[in-house]
mmCIF file of N, CA and C in Angstrom:
data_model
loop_
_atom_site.group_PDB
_atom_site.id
_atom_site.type_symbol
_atom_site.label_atom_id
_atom_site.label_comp_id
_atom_site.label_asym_id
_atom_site.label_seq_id
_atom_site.Cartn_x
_atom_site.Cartn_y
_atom_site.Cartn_z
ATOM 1 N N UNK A 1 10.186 7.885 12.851
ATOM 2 C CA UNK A 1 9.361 7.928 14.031
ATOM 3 C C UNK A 1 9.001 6.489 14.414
ATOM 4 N N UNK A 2 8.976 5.976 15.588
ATOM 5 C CA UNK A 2 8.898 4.743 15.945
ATOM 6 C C UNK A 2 7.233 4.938 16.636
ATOM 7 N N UNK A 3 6.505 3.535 15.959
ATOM 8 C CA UNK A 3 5.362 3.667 16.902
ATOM 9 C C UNK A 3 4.633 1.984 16.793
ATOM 10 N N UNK A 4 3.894 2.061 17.428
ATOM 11 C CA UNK A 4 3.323 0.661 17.921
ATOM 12 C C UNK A 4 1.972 0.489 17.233
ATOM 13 N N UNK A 5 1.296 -0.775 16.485
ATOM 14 C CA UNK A 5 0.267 -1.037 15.927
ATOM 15 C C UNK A 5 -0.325 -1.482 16.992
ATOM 16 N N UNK A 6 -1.697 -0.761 16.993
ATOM 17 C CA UNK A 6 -2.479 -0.859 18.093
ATOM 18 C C UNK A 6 -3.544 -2.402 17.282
ATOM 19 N N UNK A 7 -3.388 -2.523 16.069
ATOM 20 C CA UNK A 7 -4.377 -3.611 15.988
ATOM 21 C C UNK A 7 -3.269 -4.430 15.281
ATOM 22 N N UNK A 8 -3.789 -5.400 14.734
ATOM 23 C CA UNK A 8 -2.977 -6.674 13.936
ATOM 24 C C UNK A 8 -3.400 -5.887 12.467
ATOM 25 N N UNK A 9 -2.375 -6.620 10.888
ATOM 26 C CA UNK A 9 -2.894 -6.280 9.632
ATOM 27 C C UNK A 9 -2.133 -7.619 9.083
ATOM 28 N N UNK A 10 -3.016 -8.241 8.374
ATOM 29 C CA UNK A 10 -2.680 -9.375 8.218
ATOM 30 C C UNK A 10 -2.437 -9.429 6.278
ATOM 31 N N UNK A 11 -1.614 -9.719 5.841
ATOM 32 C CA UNK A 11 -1.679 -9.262 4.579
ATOM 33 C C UNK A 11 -2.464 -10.233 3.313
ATOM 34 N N UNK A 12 -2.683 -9.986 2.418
ATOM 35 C CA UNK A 12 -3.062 -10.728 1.123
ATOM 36 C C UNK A 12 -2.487 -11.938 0.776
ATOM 37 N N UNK A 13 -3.067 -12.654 0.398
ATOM 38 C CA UNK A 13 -2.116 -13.730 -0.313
ATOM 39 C C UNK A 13 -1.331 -13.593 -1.761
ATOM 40 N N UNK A 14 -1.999 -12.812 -2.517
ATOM 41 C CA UNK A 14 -1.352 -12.213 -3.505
ATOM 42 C C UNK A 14 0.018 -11.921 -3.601
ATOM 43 N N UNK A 15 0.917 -12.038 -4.161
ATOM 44 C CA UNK A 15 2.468 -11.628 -4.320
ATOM 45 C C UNK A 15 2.011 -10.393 -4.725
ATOM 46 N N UNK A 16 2.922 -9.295 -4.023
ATOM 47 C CA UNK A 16 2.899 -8.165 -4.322
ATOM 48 C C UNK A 16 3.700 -8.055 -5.765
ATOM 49 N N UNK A 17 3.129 -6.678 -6.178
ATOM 50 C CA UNK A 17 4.144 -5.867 -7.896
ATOM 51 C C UNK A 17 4.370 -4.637 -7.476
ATOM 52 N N UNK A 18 5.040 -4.229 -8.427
ATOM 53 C CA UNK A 18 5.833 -2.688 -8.230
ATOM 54 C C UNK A 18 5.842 -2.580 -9.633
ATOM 55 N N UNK A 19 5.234 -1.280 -9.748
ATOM 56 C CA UNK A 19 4.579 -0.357 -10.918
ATOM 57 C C UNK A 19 5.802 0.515 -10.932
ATOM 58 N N UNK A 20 6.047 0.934 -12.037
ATOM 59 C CA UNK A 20 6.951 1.601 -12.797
ATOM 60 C C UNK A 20 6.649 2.961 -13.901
ATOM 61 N N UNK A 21 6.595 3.927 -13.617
ATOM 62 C CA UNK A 21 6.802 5.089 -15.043
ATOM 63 C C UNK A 21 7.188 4.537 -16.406
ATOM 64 N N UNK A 22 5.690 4.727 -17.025
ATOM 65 C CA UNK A 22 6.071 3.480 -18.415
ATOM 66 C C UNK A 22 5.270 2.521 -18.313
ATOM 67 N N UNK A 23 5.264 1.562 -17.343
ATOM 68 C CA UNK A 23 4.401 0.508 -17.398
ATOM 69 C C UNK A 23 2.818 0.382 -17.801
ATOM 70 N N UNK A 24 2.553 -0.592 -18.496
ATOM 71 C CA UNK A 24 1.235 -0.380 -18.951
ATOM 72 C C UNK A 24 0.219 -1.083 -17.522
ATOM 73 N N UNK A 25 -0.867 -0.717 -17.636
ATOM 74 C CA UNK A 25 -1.643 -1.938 -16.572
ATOM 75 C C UNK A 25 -2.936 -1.629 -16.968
ATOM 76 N N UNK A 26 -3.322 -2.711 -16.773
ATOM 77 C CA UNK A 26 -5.368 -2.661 -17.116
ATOM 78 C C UNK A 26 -5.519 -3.047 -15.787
ATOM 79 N N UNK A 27 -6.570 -1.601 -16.237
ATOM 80 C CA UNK A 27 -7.385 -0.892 -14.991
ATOM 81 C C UNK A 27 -8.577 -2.082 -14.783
ATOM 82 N N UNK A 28 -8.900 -2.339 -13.047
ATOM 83 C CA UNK A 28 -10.152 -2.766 -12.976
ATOM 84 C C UNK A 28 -11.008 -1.949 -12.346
ATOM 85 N N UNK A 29 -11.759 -2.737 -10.769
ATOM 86 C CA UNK A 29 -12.781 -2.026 -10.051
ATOM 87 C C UNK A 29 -11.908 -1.275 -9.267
ATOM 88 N N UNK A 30 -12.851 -0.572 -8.637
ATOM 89 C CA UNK A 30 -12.211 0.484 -7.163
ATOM 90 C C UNK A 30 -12.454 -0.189 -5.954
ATOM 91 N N UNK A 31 -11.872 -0.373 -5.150
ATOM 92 C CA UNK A 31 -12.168 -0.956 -3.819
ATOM 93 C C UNK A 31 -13.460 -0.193 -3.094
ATOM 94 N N UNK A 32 -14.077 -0.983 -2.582
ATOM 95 C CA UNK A 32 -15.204 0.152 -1.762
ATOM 96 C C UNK A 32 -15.132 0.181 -0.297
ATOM 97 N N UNK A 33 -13.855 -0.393 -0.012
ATOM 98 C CA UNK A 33 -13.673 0.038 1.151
ATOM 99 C C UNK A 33 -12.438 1.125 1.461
ATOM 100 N N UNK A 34 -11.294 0.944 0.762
ATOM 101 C CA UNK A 34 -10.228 1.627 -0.050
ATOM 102 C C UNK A 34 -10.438 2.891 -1.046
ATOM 103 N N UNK A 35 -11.346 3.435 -1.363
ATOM 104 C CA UNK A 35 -11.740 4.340 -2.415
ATOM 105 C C UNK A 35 -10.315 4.793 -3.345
ATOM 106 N N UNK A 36 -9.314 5.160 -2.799
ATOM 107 C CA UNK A 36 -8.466 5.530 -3.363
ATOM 108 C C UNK A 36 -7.241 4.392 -4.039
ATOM 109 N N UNK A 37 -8.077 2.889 -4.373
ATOM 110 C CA UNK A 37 -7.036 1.924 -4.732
ATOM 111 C C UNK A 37 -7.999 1.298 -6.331
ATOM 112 N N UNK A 38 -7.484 1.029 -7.073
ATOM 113 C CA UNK A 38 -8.197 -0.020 -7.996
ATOM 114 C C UNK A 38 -7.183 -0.881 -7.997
ATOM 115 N N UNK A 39 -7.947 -1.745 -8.497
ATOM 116 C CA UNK A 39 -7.231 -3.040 -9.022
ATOM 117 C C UNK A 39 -6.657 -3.108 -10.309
ATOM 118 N N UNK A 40 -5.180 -3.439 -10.315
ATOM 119 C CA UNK A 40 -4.953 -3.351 -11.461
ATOM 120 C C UNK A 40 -4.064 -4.948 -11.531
ATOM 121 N N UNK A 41 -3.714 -5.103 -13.229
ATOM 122 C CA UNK A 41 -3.211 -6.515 -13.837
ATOM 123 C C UNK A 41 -2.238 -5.817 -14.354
ATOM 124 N N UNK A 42 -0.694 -6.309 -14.046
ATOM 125 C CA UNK A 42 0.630 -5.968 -14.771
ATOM 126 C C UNK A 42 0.949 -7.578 -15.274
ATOM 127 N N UNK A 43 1.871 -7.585 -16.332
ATOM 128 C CA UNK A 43 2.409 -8.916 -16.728
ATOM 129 C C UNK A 43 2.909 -9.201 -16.151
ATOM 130 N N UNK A 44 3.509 -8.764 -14.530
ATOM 131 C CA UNK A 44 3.762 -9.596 -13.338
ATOM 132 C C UNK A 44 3.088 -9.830 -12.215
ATOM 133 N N UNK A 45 1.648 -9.639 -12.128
ATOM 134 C CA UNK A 45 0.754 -9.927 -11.385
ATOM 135 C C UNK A 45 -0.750 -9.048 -11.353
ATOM 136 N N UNK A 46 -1.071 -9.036 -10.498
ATOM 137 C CA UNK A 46 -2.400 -8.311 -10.133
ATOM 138 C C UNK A 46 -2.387 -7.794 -8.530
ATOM 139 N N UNK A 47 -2.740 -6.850 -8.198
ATOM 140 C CA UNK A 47 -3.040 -5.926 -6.911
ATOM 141 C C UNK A 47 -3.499 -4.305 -6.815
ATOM 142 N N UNK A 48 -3.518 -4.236 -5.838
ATOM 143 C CA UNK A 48 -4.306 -2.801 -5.231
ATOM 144 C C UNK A 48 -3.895 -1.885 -5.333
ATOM 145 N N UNK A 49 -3.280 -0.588 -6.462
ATOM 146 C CA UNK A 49 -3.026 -0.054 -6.474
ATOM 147 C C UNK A 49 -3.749 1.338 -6.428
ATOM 148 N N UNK A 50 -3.087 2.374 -5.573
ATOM 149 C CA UNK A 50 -3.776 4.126 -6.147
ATOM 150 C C UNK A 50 -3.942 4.512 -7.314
ATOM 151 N N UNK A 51 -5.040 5.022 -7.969
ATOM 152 C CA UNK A 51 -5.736 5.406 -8.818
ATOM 153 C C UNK A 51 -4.618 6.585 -9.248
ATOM 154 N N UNK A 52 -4.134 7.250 -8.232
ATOM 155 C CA UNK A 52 -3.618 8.376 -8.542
ATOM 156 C C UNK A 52 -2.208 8.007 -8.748
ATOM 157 N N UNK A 53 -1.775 7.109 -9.532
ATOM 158 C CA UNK A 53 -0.212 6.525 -9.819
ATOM 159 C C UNK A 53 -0.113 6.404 -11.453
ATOM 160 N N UNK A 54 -1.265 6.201 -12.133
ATOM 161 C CA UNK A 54 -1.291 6.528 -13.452
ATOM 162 C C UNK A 54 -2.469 7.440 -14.037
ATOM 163 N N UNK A 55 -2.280 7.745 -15.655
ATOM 164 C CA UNK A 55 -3.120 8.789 -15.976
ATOM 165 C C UNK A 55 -4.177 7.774 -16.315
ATOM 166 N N UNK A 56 -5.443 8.991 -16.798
ATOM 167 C CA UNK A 56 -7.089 8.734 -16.522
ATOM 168 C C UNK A 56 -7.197 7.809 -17.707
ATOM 169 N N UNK A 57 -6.786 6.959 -18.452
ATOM 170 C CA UNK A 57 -7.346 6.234 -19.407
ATOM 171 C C UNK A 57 -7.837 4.589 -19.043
ATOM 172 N N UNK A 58 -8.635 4.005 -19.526
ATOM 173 C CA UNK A 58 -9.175 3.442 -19.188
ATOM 174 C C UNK A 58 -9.427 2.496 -20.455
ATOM 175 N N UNK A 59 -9.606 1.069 -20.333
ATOM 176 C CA UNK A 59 -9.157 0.166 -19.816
ATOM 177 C C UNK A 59 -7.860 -0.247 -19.366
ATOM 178 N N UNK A 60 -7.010 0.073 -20.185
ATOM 179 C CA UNK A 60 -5.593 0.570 -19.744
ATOM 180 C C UNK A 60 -4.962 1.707 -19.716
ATOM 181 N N UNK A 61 -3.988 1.191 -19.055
ATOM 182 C CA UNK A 61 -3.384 2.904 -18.840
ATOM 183 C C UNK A 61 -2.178 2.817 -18.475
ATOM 184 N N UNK A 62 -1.030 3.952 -18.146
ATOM 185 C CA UNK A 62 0.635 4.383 -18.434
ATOM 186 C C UNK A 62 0.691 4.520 -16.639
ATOM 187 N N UNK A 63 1.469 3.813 -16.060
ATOM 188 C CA UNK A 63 1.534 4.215 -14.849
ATOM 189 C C UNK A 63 2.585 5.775 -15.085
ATOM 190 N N UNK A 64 1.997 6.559 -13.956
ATOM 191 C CA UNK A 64 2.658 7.583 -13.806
ATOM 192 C C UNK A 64 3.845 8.142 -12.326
ATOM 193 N N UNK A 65 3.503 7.219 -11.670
ATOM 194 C CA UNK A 65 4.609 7.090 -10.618
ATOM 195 C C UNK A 65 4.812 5.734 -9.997
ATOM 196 N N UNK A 66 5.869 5.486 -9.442
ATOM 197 C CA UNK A 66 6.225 3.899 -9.125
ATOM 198 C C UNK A 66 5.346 3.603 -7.909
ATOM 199 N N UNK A 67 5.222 2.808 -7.773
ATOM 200 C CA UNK A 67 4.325 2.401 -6.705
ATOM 201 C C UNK A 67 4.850 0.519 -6.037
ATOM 202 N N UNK A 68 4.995 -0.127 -4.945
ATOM 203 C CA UNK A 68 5.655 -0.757 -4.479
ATOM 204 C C UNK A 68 4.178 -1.547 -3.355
ATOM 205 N N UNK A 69 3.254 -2.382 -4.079
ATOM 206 C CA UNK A 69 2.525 -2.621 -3.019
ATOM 207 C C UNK A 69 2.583 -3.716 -1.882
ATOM 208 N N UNK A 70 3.985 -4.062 -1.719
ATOM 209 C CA UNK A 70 4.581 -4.881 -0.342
ATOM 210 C C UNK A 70 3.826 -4.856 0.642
ATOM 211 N N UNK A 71 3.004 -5.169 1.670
ATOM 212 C CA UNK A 71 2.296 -5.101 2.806
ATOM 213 C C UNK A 71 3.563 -5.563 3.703
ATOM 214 N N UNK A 72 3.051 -4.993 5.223
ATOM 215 C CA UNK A 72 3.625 -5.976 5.984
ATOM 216 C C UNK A 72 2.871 -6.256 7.130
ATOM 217 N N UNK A 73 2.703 -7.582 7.813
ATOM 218 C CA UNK A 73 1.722 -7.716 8.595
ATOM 219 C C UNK A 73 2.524 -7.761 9.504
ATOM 220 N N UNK A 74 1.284 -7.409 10.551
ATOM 221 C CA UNK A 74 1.918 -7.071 12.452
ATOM 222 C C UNK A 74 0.862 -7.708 13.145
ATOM 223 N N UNK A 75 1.526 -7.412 14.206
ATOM 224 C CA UNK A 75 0.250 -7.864 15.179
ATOM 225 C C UNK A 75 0.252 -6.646 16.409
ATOM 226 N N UNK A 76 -0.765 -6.364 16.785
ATOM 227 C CA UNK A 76 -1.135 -5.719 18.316
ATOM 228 C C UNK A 76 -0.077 -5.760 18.734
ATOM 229 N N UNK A 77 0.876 -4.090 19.010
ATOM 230 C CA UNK A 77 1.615 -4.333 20.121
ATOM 231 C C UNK A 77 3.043 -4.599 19.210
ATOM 232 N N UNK A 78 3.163 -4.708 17.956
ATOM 233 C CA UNK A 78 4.389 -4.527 17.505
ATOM 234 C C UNK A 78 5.037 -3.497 17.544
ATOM 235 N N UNK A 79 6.472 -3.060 17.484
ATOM 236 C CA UNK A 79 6.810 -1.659 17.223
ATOM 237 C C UNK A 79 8.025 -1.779 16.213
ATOM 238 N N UNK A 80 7.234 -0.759 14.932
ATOM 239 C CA UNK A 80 7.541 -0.251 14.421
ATOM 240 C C UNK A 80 8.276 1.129 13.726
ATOM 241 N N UNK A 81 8.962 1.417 12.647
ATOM 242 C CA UNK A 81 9.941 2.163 12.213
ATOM 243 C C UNK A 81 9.089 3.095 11.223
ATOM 244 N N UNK A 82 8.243 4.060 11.431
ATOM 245 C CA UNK A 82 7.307 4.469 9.988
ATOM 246 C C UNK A 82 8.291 5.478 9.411
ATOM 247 N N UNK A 83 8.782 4.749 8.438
ATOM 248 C CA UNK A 83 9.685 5.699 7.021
ATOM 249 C C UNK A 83 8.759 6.631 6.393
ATOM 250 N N UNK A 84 7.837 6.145 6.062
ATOM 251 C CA UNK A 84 7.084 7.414 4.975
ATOM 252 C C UNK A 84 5.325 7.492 5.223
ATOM 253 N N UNK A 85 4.803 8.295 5.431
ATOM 254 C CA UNK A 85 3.723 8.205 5.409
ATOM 255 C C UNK A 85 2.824 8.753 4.107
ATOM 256 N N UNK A 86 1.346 7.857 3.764
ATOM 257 C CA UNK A 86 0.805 8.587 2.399
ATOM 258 C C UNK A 86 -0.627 8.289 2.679
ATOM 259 N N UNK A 87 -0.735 9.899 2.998
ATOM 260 C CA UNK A 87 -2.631 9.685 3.735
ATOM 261 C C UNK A 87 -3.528 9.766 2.663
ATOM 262 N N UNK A 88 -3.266 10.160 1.496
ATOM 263 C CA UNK A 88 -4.153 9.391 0.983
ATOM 264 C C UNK A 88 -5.073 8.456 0.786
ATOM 265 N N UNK A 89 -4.085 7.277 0.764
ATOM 266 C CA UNK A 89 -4.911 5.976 0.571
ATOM 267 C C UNK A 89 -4.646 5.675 1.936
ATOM 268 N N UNK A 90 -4.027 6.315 2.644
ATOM 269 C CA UNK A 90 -4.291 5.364 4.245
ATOM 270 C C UNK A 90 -3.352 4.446 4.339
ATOM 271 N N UNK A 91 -2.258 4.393 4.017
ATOM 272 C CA UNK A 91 -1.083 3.719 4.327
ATOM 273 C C UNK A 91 0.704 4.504 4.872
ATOM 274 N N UNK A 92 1.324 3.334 5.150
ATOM 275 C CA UNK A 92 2.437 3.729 5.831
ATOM 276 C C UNK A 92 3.408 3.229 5.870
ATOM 277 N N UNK A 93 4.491 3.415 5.365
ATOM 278 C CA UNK A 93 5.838 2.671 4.642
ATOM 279 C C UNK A 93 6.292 2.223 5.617
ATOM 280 N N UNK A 94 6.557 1.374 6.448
ATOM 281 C CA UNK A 94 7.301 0.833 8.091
ATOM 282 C C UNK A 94 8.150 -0.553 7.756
ATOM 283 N N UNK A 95 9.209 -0.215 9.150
ATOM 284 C CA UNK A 95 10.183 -1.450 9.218
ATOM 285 C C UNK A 95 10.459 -1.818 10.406
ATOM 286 N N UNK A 96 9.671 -3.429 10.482
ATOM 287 C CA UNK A 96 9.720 -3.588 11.473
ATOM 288 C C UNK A 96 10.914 -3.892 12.773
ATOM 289 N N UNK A 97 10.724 -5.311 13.878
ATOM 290 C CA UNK A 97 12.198 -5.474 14.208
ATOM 291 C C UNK A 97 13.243 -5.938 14.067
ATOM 292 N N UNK A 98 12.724 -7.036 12.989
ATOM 293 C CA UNK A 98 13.559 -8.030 12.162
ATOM 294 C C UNK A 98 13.557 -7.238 10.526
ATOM 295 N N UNK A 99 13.758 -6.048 10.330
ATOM 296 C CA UNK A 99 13.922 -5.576 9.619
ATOM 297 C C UNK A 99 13.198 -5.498 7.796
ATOM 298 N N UNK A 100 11.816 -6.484 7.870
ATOM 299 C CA UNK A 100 10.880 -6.317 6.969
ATOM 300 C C UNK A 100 10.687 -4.934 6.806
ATOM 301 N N UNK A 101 10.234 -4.759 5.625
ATOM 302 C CA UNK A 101 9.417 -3.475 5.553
ATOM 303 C C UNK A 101 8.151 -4.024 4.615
ATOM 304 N N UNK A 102 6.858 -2.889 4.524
ATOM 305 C CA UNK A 102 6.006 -2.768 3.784
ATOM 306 C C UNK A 102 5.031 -1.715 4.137
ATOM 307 N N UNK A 103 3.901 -1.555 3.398
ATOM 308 C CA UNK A 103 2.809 -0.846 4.105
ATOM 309 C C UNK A 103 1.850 -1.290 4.977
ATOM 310 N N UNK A 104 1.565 -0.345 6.114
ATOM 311 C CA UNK A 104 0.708 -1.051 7.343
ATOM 312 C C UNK A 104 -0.533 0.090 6.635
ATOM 313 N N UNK A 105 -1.640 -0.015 6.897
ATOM 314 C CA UNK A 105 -2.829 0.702 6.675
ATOM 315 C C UNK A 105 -2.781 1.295 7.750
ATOM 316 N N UNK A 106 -3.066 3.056 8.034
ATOM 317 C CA UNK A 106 -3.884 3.967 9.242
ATOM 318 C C UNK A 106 -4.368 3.133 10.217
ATOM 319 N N UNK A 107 -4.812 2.568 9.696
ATOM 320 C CA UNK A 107 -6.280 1.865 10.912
ATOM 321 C C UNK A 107 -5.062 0.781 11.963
ATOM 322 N N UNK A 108 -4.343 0.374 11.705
ATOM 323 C CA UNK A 108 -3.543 -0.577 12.384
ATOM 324 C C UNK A 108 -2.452 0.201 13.274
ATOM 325 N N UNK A 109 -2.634 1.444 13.188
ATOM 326 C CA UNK A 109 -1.748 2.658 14.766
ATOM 327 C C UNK A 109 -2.583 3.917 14.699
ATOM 328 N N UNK A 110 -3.271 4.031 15.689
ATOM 329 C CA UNK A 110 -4.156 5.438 15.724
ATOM 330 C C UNK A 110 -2.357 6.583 15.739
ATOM 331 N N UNK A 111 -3.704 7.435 14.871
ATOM 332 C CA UNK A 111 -2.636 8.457 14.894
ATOM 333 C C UNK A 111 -1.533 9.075 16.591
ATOM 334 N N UNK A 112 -0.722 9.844 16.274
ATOM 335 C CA UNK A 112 -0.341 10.115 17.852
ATOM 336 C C UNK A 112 0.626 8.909 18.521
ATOM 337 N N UNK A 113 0.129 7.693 18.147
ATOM 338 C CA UNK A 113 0.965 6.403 19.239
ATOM 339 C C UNK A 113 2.574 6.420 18.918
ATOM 340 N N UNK A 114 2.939 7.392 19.396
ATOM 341 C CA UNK A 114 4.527 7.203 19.255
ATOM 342 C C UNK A 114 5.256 6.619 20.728
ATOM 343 N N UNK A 115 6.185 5.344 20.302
ATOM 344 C CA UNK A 115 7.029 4.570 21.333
ATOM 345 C C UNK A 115 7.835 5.512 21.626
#
């Protein structure tokens, strides 16, 4: 489905990681604006991952599905390719026109805006 970001999303400076089935990661805080992300530390970095990607143990824990936290930033008025959507946490797998991909957050295309 092709649709247009009605706002800009500008991404992290952080290098994104990609979590793996198997992988260990220590768990941190929960975002409080994000509810459905903590922070987690892999031996290849640190970022925002869903809570709901590994099981409940705590301080560390077994990721339980892969997870890929790539952002991609846009601006107002881009149009985009949305591959997958996951309302959960409020994100959206997209590729743009030069052929990046990553996740755009909900808030950056009201629902409905299809090009």
């Amino acid at each position: 489905m092709r649709v247009t970001a009605a706002t800009a999303h500008e991404i992290s400076s952080r290098p994104p990681i990609r979590v793996e089935p198997g992988d260990v990661v220590h768990v941190g805080e929960q975002d409080t604006e994000w509810p459905a992300f903590v922070f987690v530390t892999t031996d290849s970095g640190a970022e925002w991952v869903p809570e709901r990607n590994w099981d409940a143990s705590r301080p560390t824990a077994t990721v339980q599905h892969a997870y890929d936290t790539q952002e991609l930033p846009v601006a107002a008025g881009d149009e985009l390719v949305m591959v997958e959507d996951d309302p959960e946490p409020g994100r959206r797998w997209c590729e743009d026109s030069w052929g990046s991909v990553g996740r755009v957050p909900h808030r950056a295309r009201p629902k409905g805006d299809e090009v």
